[in-house]
Coordinates of C-alpha atoms and ligand atoms in Angstrom, one line a residue:
M119 CA 0.1 0.1 0.2
E120 CA 1.0 3.6 -0.7
V121 CA -0.8 6.1 1.2
H122 CA -0.7 9.9 1.0
V123 CA -1.5 12.1 3.9
E124 CA -1.9 15.8 3.9
L125 CA -0.6 17.3 7.0
K126 CA -2.7 20.2 8.3
T127 CA 0.3 22.8 9.3
A128 CA -0.9 26.4 9.3
S129 CA 1.4 27.2 6.1
K130 CA 2.4 25.5 3.1
M131 CA 5.4 23.1 2.6
F132 CA 7.8 25.7 0.9
C133 CA 6.1 29.1 1.3
N134 CA 4.3 31.1 3.8
C135 CA 0.9 30.7 1.9
K136 CA -2.1 29.3 4.2
N137 CA -2.3 25.8 3.9
D138 CA -6.1 24.9 3.5
P139 CA -6.5 22.6 0.7
D140 CA -10.3 22.5 1.2
E141 CA -10.7 26.2 0.3
P142 CA -13.7 26.2 -2.3
K143 CA -12.5 29.5 -3.8
P144 CA -9.9 28.6 -6.2
N145 CA -6.5 30.0 -6.5
T146 CA -7.0 32.0 -3.1
N147 CA -3.9 30.8 -1.1
I148 CA -1.1 31.3 -3.8
C149 CA 2.1 33.1 -4.1
P150 CA 4.8 33.0 -6.6
T151 CA 6.7 29.9 -5.1
C152 CA 3.8 27.7 -5.1
T153 CA 2.8 28.5 -8.5
A154 CA 6.3 27.9 -9.7
Q155 CA 7.4 31.6 -10.7
P156 CA 11.2 31.4 -12.0
G157 CA 13.5 32.6 -9.5
T158 CA 11.4 31.5 -6.5
L159 CA 13.1 29.3 -3.8
P160 CA 11.6 26.7 -1.3
I161 CA 12.0 27.2 2.5
P162 CA 11.1 23.9 4.0
N163 CA 8.4 24.1 6.6
K164 CA 9.7 23.0 10.3
K165 CA 6.7 21.9 11.5
A166 CA 6.2 19.5 8.6
V167 CA 9.6 18.0 9.3
Q168 CA 8.6 17.5 13.2
W169 CA 5.2 16.0 12.2
T170 CA 6.8 13.4 9.7
V171 CA 9.3 12.4 12.3
K172 CA 6.3 12.0 14.9
I173 CA 4.4 9.7 12.2
G174 CA 7.3 7.8 11.6
K175 CA 7.9 7.2 15.1
A176 CA 4.2 6.3 15.8
L177 CA 4.9 3.5 13.0
G178 CA 7.8 2.3 14.6
C179 CA 10.3 3.4 12.2
S180 CA 13.9 4.6 12.7
I181 CA 14.3 8.1 11.9
R182 CA 17.3 8.8 9.5
E183 CA 20.3 10.9 10.9
L184 CA 20.7 12.8 7.7
S185 CA 17.9 13.3 5.4
K186 CA 17.5 15.3 2.1
F187 CA 14.8 16.4 -0.5
D188 CA 15.0 15.3 -4.2
R189 CA 13.5 16.6 -7.4
K190 CA 11.1 13.9 -8.9
H191 CA 10.6 15.0 -12.7
Y192 CA 7.4 14.3 -14.6
F193 CA 5.5 16.6 -16.7
Y194 CA 1.7 17.3 -15.9
P195 CA -0.5 20.5 -15.7
D196 CA -0.9 20.2 -12.0
L197 CA 2.7 20.4 -11.4
P198 CA 4.1 23.6 -13.2
K199 CA 7.7 23.5 -12.1
A200 CA 7.7 19.8 -14.1
Y201 CA 9.1 18.4 -10.9
Q202 CA 8.0 17.4 -7.4
I203 CA 10.1 18.2 -4.4
S204 CA 10.2 14.7 -2.9
Q205 CA 12.4 12.3 -1.2
Y206 CA 14.1 9.7 -2.8
D207 CA 16.9 7.5 -1.1
E208 CA 17.0 9.2 2.2
P209 CA 13.5 9.3 3.4
I210 CA 13.0 10.7 7.0
A211 CA 11.7 7.6 8.3
E212 CA 12.2 3.7 7.4
H213 CA 11.9 0.5 8.5
G214 CA 8.8 0.5 10.7
E215 CA 6.2 -1.9 11.7
I216 CA 2.5 -1.7 12.5
V217 CA 0.5 -4.7 14.0
L218 CA -3.0 -5.2 12.7
E219 CA -5.5 -6.8 15.1
F220 CA -8.7 -8.6 14.1
P221 CA -11.7 -9.8 16.0
T222 CA -11.6 -13.3 15.4
E223 CA -13.2 -14.3 12.2
E224 CA -12.9 -16.9 9.6
N225 CA -10.1 -16.6 7.0
I226 CA -8.2 -13.9 8.8
R227 CA -5.1 -14.0 10.6
E228 CA -5.7 -12.7 14.2
Q229 CA -2.5 -10.4 14.3
V230 CA -1.1 -9.2 11.2
K231 CA 2.4 -7.4 11.1
I232 CA 2.9 -5.1 8.2
G233 CA 6.4 -3.7 7.5
I234 CA 6.8 0.1 6.7
T235 CA 9.2 0.5 4.1
R236 CA 9.5 4.1 4.4
V237 CA 7.6 7.4 5.5
H238 CA 8.8 10.5 3.3
L239 CA 7.6 14.2 2.9
E240 CA 6.9 15.9 -0.2
E241 CA 4.5 18.6 -1.8
D242 CA 1.1 17.9 -3.0
T243 CA 0.2 19.1 -6.6
A244 CA -2.4 21.4 -7.7
K245 CA -6.1 20.3 -8.4
L246 CA -7.3 20.0 -12.0
T247 CA -11.1 20.0 -12.9
H248 CA -12.2 18.9 -16.1
A249 CA -15.1 21.2 -17.2
N250 CA -17.9 20.3 -19.6
D251 CA -16.7 21.9 -22.6
G252 CA -13.7 19.9 -22.8
S253 CA -11.2 22.8 -21.0
T254 CA -9.3 21.8 -18.0
L255 CA -9.2 24.2 -14.8
V256 CA -6.5 24.4 -12.5
D257 CA -6.6 25.3 -8.8
F258 CA -3.3 26.0 -6.9
N259 CA -4.8 26.0 -3.3
R260 CA -3.6 22.6 -2.8
A261 CA -0.3 23.1 -4.4
G262 CA 2.5 22.9 -1.9
T263 CA 0.2 21.3 1.1
P264 CA 2.7 19.1 3.0
L265 CA 2.1 15.4 2.1
V266 CA 3.5 12.5 3.8
E267 CA 4.0 9.6 1.6
I268 CA 3.8 6.1 3.8
V269 CA 4.8 2.9 1.8
T270 CA 4.6 -0.8 3.2
D271 CA 6.3 -3.9 2.3
P272 CA 4.4 -6.6 0.4
D273 CA 2.9 -8.1 3.4
F274 CA -1.0 -7.9 2.9
M275 CA -2.7 -11.2 2.0
T276 CA -6.3 -10.2 1.8
A277 CA -8.2 -7.0 0.8
I278 CA -9.4 -6.8 4.4
E279 CA -6.1 -6.4 5.7
A280 CA -5.5 -3.7 3.5
K281 CA -8.5 -1.7 4.6
I282 CA -7.9 -2.5 8.3
Y283 CA -4.5 -0.9 7.7
C284 CA -5.8 2.1 6.1
Q285 CA -8.6 2.6 9.0
E286 CA -5.7 2.2 11.4
L287 CA -3.6 4.7 9.6
R288 CA -6.4 7.2 9.8
T289 CA -6.9 6.7 13.5
I290 CA -2.9 7.2 14.1
M291 CA -3.1 10.5 12.2
R292 CA -6.2 11.9 14.3
Y293 CA -4.4 10.7 17.5
L294 CA -1.3 12.5 16.4
N295 CA -3.4 15.5 15.3
V296 CA -1.3 15.9 12.3
S297 CA -4.1 15.4 9.7
D298 CA -8.0 15.3 9.6
A299 CA -7.2 12.3 7.1
D300 CA -10.6 12.4 5.7
M301 CA -10.6 10.1 2.5
E302 CA -13.6 11.7 1.2
K303 CA -12.0 14.9 1.0
G304 CA -8.7 13.7 -0.2
H305 CA -7.0 14.3 3.1
M306 CA -5.8 10.6 2.8
R307 CA -5.4 9.0 -0.5
C308 CA -4.7 5.3 -0.7
E309 CA -3.0 3.2 -3.7
A310 CA -2.7 -0.6 -3.8
N311 CA -0.1 -2.4 -5.5
I312 CA -1.4 -5.9 -6.5
S313 CA 0.7 -8.4 -7.9
L314 CA -0.6 -12.0 -7.9
Q315 CA 2.1 -14.5 -8.2
E316 CA 1.5 -18.4 -8.2
A317 CA 1.7 -20.1 -4.7
G318 CA 5.0 -21.9 -4.2
K319 CA 6.9 -20.3 -7.0
F320 CA 8.2 -17.3 -5.2
E321 CA 9.6 -16.0 -1.9
I322 CA 9.8 -12.7 -0.1
V323 CA 13.2 -11.9 1.1
D324 CA 13.6 -8.3 2.9
G325 CA 10.2 -7.0 1.4
V326 CA 11.2 -7.9 -2.2
V327 CA 9.3 -10.6 -4.0
K328 CA 11.8 -13.1 -5.6
A329 CA 10.9 -15.8 -8.3
L330 CA 12.1 -19.4 -7.4
G331 CA 13.7 -21.4 -10.3
D332 CA 12.7 -20.4 -13.7
Y333 CA 9.3 -18.8 -12.7
K334 CA 8.8 -15.5 -14.1
L335 CA 7.1 -12.8 -11.8
N336 CA 3.7 -11.4 -13.0
N337 CA 3.9 -7.5 -13.5
K338 CA 2.8 -5.1 -10.7
V339 CA -0.6 -3.6 -11.0
E340 CA -1.4 -0.1 -9.5
L341 CA -4.8 0.7 -8.3
K342 CA -5.9 4.2 -7.9
N343 CA -9.0 6.2 -7.1
L344 CA -9.7 4.3 -4.1
N345 CA -11.8 7.0 -2.6
S346 CA -13.3 5.5 0.6
F347 CA -12.6 2.3 3.0
K348 CA -15.0 0.1 1.2
A349 CA -13.5 1.0 -2.4
V350 CA -10.0 0.0 -0.9
E351 CA -11.9 -3.6 -0.1
R352 CA -14.0 -3.9 -3.0
G353 CA -11.3 -2.6 -5.6
I354 CA -8.5 -4.8 -4.5
D355 CA -10.9 -7.9 -4.2
Y356 CA -11.7 -7.2 -7.8
E357 CA -8.4 -7.0 -8.9
I358 CA -7.3 -10.2 -7.0
K359 CA -10.2 -12.2 -8.7
R360 CA -9.4 -10.6 -12.1
Q361 CA -5.7 -11.6 -12.0
T362 CA -6.7 -15.0 -10.7
E363 CA -8.6 -15.8 -13.7
M364 CA -6.1 -14.7 -15.8
I365 CA -3.4 -16.8 -14.5
E366 CA -5.7 -19.6 -14.4
K367 CA -6.2 -19.1 -18.2
G368 CA -2.5 -19.0 -18.8
E369 CA -2.4 -15.3 -19.6
S370 CA 0.0 -12.4 -18.3
W371 CA -0.1 -8.7 -18.3
I372 CA 1.8 -5.7 -18.6
Q373 CA 2.7 -3.3 -15.6
Q374 CA 0.0 -0.9 -15.6
T375 CA -2.0 1.7 -13.7
R376 CA -5.8 0.9 -13.2
G377 CA -8.7 3.0 -11.6
W378 CA -11.4 1.6 -9.5
N379 CA -14.8 2.5 -11.1
E380 CA -17.1 2.6 -8.1
D381 CA -20.3 2.7 -10.2
K382 CA -19.5 -0.1 -12.3
G383 CA -17.7 -2.0 -9.4
E384 CA -14.8 -2.8 -11.4
T385 CA -11.2 -1.6 -12.2
V386 CA -10.6 -0.1 -15.7
M387 CA -6.8 0.3 -17.7
Q388 CA -5.8 3.8 -17.2
R389 CA -2.1 3.9 -18.3
K390 CA 0.1 1.4 -19.8
K391 CA 3.7 1.1 -18.4
E392 CA 6.0 -0.7 -20.8
N393 CA 8.9 0.7 -18.8
S394 CA 8.7 2.0 -15.3
D395 CA 8.9 5.8 -15.4
D396 CA 12.0 7.5 -15.3
Y397 CA 11.7 10.5 -12.8
R398 CA 15.1 11.3 -13.1
Y399 CA 15.6 12.1 -9.4
F400 CA 18.5 14.1 -8.3
P401 CA 19.1 16.0 -4.9
E402 CA 17.1 19.4 -4.5
P403 CA 20.0 21.8 -4.9
D404 CA 18.0 24.8 -3.3
I405 CA 17.5 22.9 0.1
P406 CA 20.5 21.6 2.0
P407 CA 20.3 18.1 3.6
F408 CA 18.9 18.1 7.4
H409 CA 19.0 16.2 10.7
P410 CA 15.4 15.3 11.2
V411 CA 15.9 14.4 14.7
K412 CA 17.4 17.7 15.7
I413 CA 14.6 19.7 13.9
A414 CA 12.1 17.6 15.7
G415 CA 13.3 17.9 19.2
D416 CA 11.8 16.1 22.0
I417 CA 8.6 14.3 20.8
S418 CA 5.7 12.9 22.9
L419 CA 3.5 10.4 21.0
G420 CA 1.0 10.2 24.0
E421 CA -1.1 7.1 24.1
L422 CA -1.5 5.5 20.6
P423 CA -5.0 3.8 19.5
Q424 CA -3.5 0.3 19.8
A425 CA -2.3 0.8 23.4
K426 CA -5.5 2.7 24.1
R427 CA -7.8 -0.4 23.0
K428 CA -5.7 -2.8 24.6
R429 CA -6.0 -0.9 28.2
F430 CA -9.7 -0.4 27.5
H431 CA -10.0 -4.4 26.7
E432 CA -7.9 -5.5 29.6
E433 CA -8.2 -2.9 32.3
Y434 CA -11.8 -1.6 31.9
K435 CA -13.1 -5.2 30.7
F436 CA -14.6 -3.5 27.5
S437 CA -15.8 -6.1 25.0
Y438 CA -13.0 -6.2 22.1
A439 CA -15.5 -4.5 20.0
D440 CA -16.5 -2.0 22.4
A441 CA -12.8 -1.0 23.2
K442 CA -12.3 -0.5 19.4
I443 CA -15.3 1.6 18.7
L444 CA -14.4 3.8 21.6
S445 CA -10.7 4.0 21.0
D446 CA -11.2 4.9 17.2
N447 CA -12.2 8.4 18.1
K448 CA -10.2 10.3 20.6
N449 CA -13.3 12.3 22.0
W450 CA -15.6 9.3 22.6
A451 CA -12.3 7.7 24.3
N452 CA -11.8 10.6 26.5
F453 CA -15.5 10.4 27.4
A454 CA -15.4 6.6 28.3
E455 CA -12.5 7.4 30.4
E456 CA -14.0 10.1 32.4
V457 CA -17.1 7.8 33.0
I458 CA -15.2 4.9 34.3
S459 CA -13.0 7.4 36.5
E460 CA -16.4 8.8 37.9
L461 CA -17.6 5.3 38.6
I462 CA -14.5 4.2 40.4
E463 CA -14.8 7.3 42.5
W464 CA -18.5 6.3 43.1
L465 CA -17.8 2.6 44.0
D466 CA -15.1 4.1 46.2
S467 CA -17.5 5.9 48.1
L468 CA -19.7 2.9 48.9
P469 CA -19.2 1.1 52.2
E470 CA -19.3 -2.3 50.2
T471 CA -16.8 -1.6 47.8
K472 CA -14.7 1.0 49.6
N473 CA -10.9 0.7 48.7
K474 CA -11.5 -2.0 46.5
A475 CA -11.8 0.1 43.5
E476 CA -8.7 -0.9 42.2
N477 CA -10.2 -4.1 41.2
V478 CA -12.8 -2.3 39.3
P479 CA -15.7 -4.9 39.1
Q480 CA -15.8 -6.3 35.5
K481 CA -19.6 -6.1 35.4
I482 CA -20.1 -2.5 36.0
T483 CA -17.3 -1.3 33.6
R484 CA -18.7 -3.5 30.6
L485 CA -21.9 -2.1 31.3
A486 CA -20.9 1.3 30.9
G487 CA -18.7 0.1 27.7
G488 CA -22.1 -1.0 26.5
W489 CA -24.1 1.7 27.4
I490 CA -21.8 4.2 25.7
T491 CA -21.5 2.4 22.3
S492 CA -24.9 0.7 22.1
K493 CA -27.5 3.3 23.5
L494 CA -25.4 6.6 23.6
M495 CA -23.9 6.4 20.1
G496 CA -27.3 5.4 18.7
I497 CA -29.1 8.3 20.4
L498 CA -26.5 10.9 19.4
K499 CA -26.6 9.5 15.9
E500 CA -30.3 10.1 15.6
K501 CA -30.0 13.3 16.9
N502 CA -27.2 14.4 14.4
K503 CA -24.8 15.2 17.6
D504 CA -21.4 14.5 18.2
I505 CA -20.0 13.5 21.8
T506 CA -18.4 17.1 21.9
G507 CA -22.0 18.6 21.6
I508 CA -23.7 17.0 24.3
S509 CA -24.6 18.9 27.6
F510 CA -24.6 16.2 30.0
T511 CA -21.5 15.6 32.0
A512 CA -19.5 12.2 32.3
E513 CA -20.5 12.5 36.0
N514 CA -24.1 12.3 35.1
F515 CA -23.8 9.6 32.8
A516 CA -21.8 7.6 35.3
E517 CA -24.7 8.2 37.9
L518 CA -27.1 6.6 35.3
I519 CA -24.9 3.5 34.9
A520 CA -24.7 3.3 38.7
L521 CA -28.5 3.5 39.0
I522 CA -28.9 0.6 36.4
Y523 CA -26.1 -1.5 38.2
T524 CA -28.0 -1.1 41.5
K525 CA -31.0 -2.1 40.0
R526 CA -32.7 1.0 40.9
V527 CA -34.0 1.5 37.2
N528 CA -34.6 -1.1 34.6
S529 CA -33.2 -0.7 31.2
T530 CA -36.0 0.5 29.5
N531 CA -36.9 3.3 31.5
A532 CA -32.9 4.0 31.8
G533 CA -33.0 4.4 27.9
K534 CA -35.9 6.9 28.6
I535 CA -33.8 8.9 31.0
L536 CA -30.8 9.0 28.5
L537 CA -33.1 10.2 26.0
I538 CA -34.0 13.3 28.1
M539 CA -30.7 13.8 29.0
A540 CA -29.3 13.8 25.2
G541 CA -32.3 16.0 24.3
S542 CA -31.8 18.8 26.9
D543 CA -29.3 21.6 26.5
K544 CA -28.6 21.5 30.4
D545 CA -26.8 19.2 32.3
K546 CA -29.5 17.1 33.9
D547 CA -29.3 14.6 36.8
P548 CA -30.7 11.2 36.2
T549 CA -31.8 10.6 39.6
H550 CA -34.0 13.8 39.4
I551 CA -35.5 12.7 36.2
L552 CA -36.2 9.2 37.7
E553 CA -37.7 10.5 40.8
E554 CA -39.8 13.2 38.8
K555 CA -41.1 10.6 36.3
G556 CA -41.7 8.0 39.0
W557 CA -39.5 5.6 36.8
G558 CA -37.8 3.8 39.8
Q559 CA -37.8 0.2 39.4
V560 CA -40.2 -1.6 41.4
S561 CA -38.5 -4.7 43.3
D562 CA -40.9 -4.8 45.9
E563 CA -42.0 -8.2 45.9
G564 CA -45.4 -7.6 47.4
K565 CA -46.5 -5.2 44.8
I566 CA -45.3 -7.6 42.0
N567 CA -46.9 -10.5 43.4
E568 CA -50.2 -8.6 43.2
L569 CA -49.6 -7.9 39.4
V570 CA -48.6 -11.6 38.8
E571 CA -51.8 -12.6 40.6
D572 CA -53.9 -10.4 38.2
A573 CA -52.1 -11.5 35.2
I574 CA -52.8 -15.2 36.1
K575 CA -56.5 -14.4 36.4
S576 CA -56.8 -12.5 33.2
Y577 CA -54.7 -14.8 30.9
S578 CA -55.9 -18.2 32.2
K579 CA -55.6 -19.5 28.7
Q580 CA -52.0 -18.6 28.4
V581 CA -51.4 -19.9 31.6
E582 CA -52.8 -23.3 30.7
E583 CA -50.7 -23.5 27.4
F584 CA -47.6 -22.6 29.7
Q585 CA -48.3 -25.4 32.1
A586 CA -48.9 -27.9 29.2
G587 CA -45.2 -27.2 28.4
K588 CA -45.3 -24.1 26.0
E589 CA -42.4 -22.4 27.5
T590 CA -42.4 -19.4 25.4
V591 CA -45.9 -18.2 26.5
L592 CA -43.9 -17.2 29.7
K593 CA -42.5 -14.5 27.8
F594 CA -45.7 -13.0 27.1
L595 CA -47.0 -13.2 30.8
I596 CA -43.8 -11.4 31.4
G597 CA -44.6 -8.9 29.3
M598 CA -48.3 -8.6 30.8
V599 CA -46.9 -7.9 34.0
M600 CA -44.2 -5.5 33.0
K601 CA -47.0 -3.4 31.2
A602 CA -49.0 -3.3 34.3
S603 CA -46.1 -1.9 36.1
E604 CA -45.9 0.6 33.7
G605 CA -42.3 -0.9 32.9
N606 CA -41.2 -0.3 36.5
A607 CA -41.0 -4.0 37.4
D608 CA -37.6 -5.9 37.6
P609 CA -38.2 -8.4 34.6
K610 CA -36.0 -11.0 36.4
V611 CA -38.0 -10.8 39.7
V612 CA -41.3 -11.1 37.5
E613 CA -40.1 -14.1 36.1
E614 CA -39.2 -15.7 39.4
I615 CA -42.4 -15.2 40.9
L616 CA -44.3 -16.4 38.0
R617 CA -42.5 -19.6 37.7
G618 CA -43.0 -20.2 41.3
K619 CA -46.6 -19.6 41.0
L620 CA -47.2 -21.8 37.7
S621 CA -45.0 -24.8 38.7
Ligands
ZN216 ZN1 2.7 29.9 -1.9
MN217 MN1 4.2 10.6 -3.5

């Protein structure tokens, strides 16, 4: 995989222009340097170098002692200099590794190590728009945006692995706060190199695919225009299928670039590469070699997504799926973290759990994780709200979890309370709502007894059916009692009493 990531530095890579590739008004943030006027000189952006070092470290790379920029020559209207300032043989970072984790599913390895070949820094090009009349428009707002290119070793065995890799990369970029990494906006652009070989006829040595015996390696196919994670998966899957069919028919193919057509669901030939491009790389004479580590200074990565996921799973006992959902977004992760710390404090204040809070009961943290991912996320999605836009505090959410945990409210009513909390623009206290609405759970057995007796009288036919062995009817009877209690009875207690009376 080759992934390009636009950095969100304040200014561009080699000039002082505002770096805002999403600016809708064409050619707003431009100057003689980023429009390639003769005589202009590039001045590298220090922050961009620092952030590339940061990315390199987060991907387990070693940072080069000495690095330099190079000119990569090619002619295209989005690049009026006719060369891109990039890095060739001395990239800022190299030889890293990222470990992908999968929830156990068939046909996928549980942990997959992907080698990072290199991480280098370059400049983005201008943006071309092809108009209906056949003309092409050039917008230089994006020209000179700092661009980091991340190249992996040939370690992917399935399309899903490639998709998970891209998703993990996006999460890391957002954690590091160096890019919004929005694929739809082109902040992150993924390309796949797919070259299927016959099993047993090749080996991979130091990240290079080598033929065994007199086997001739099949050519590389570069797949572009993968504009979403779904497209990454579908495009690669299609290409694997296409190449497999060709191999089975004994056909071969030339090196080529293909584009993914989302509407047709197929890849189409864009460019034949009889010979690989000759970019005539040479060192950029206007920028001296530099020491990335010295420029970067002390760098703190903070907790990376994978470490957070592991901690959520192991320490908080969130299910793996919950841990993943919550760690994928830093704001949700922070909210979950606050809720748990409130719950620990609360448990610490109770005589029965006092000073035992370091062994946080799995039941309550799992409960909290589940309520955040299944209930709260759903409610906010429906209200088109983000976790940063809620008006209730983590403290009050934790209180709601505590109410459920101590069985003072059943989950139906707790859901109603949460709906009120999420719909209000004030920080509402769940205990107040509970008392106001009279939604407290009835666990008073005397009261439930009465309701059960009533139900047995009113639904004698169903009672007979149950006693004749039709177990499923019990659910109906529980439902009727719950309805009579206006949803306030503890369904477990109801079932217990019902079974007791009917056996
Ligand atoms: Zn400029
Ligand atoms: Mn590139």
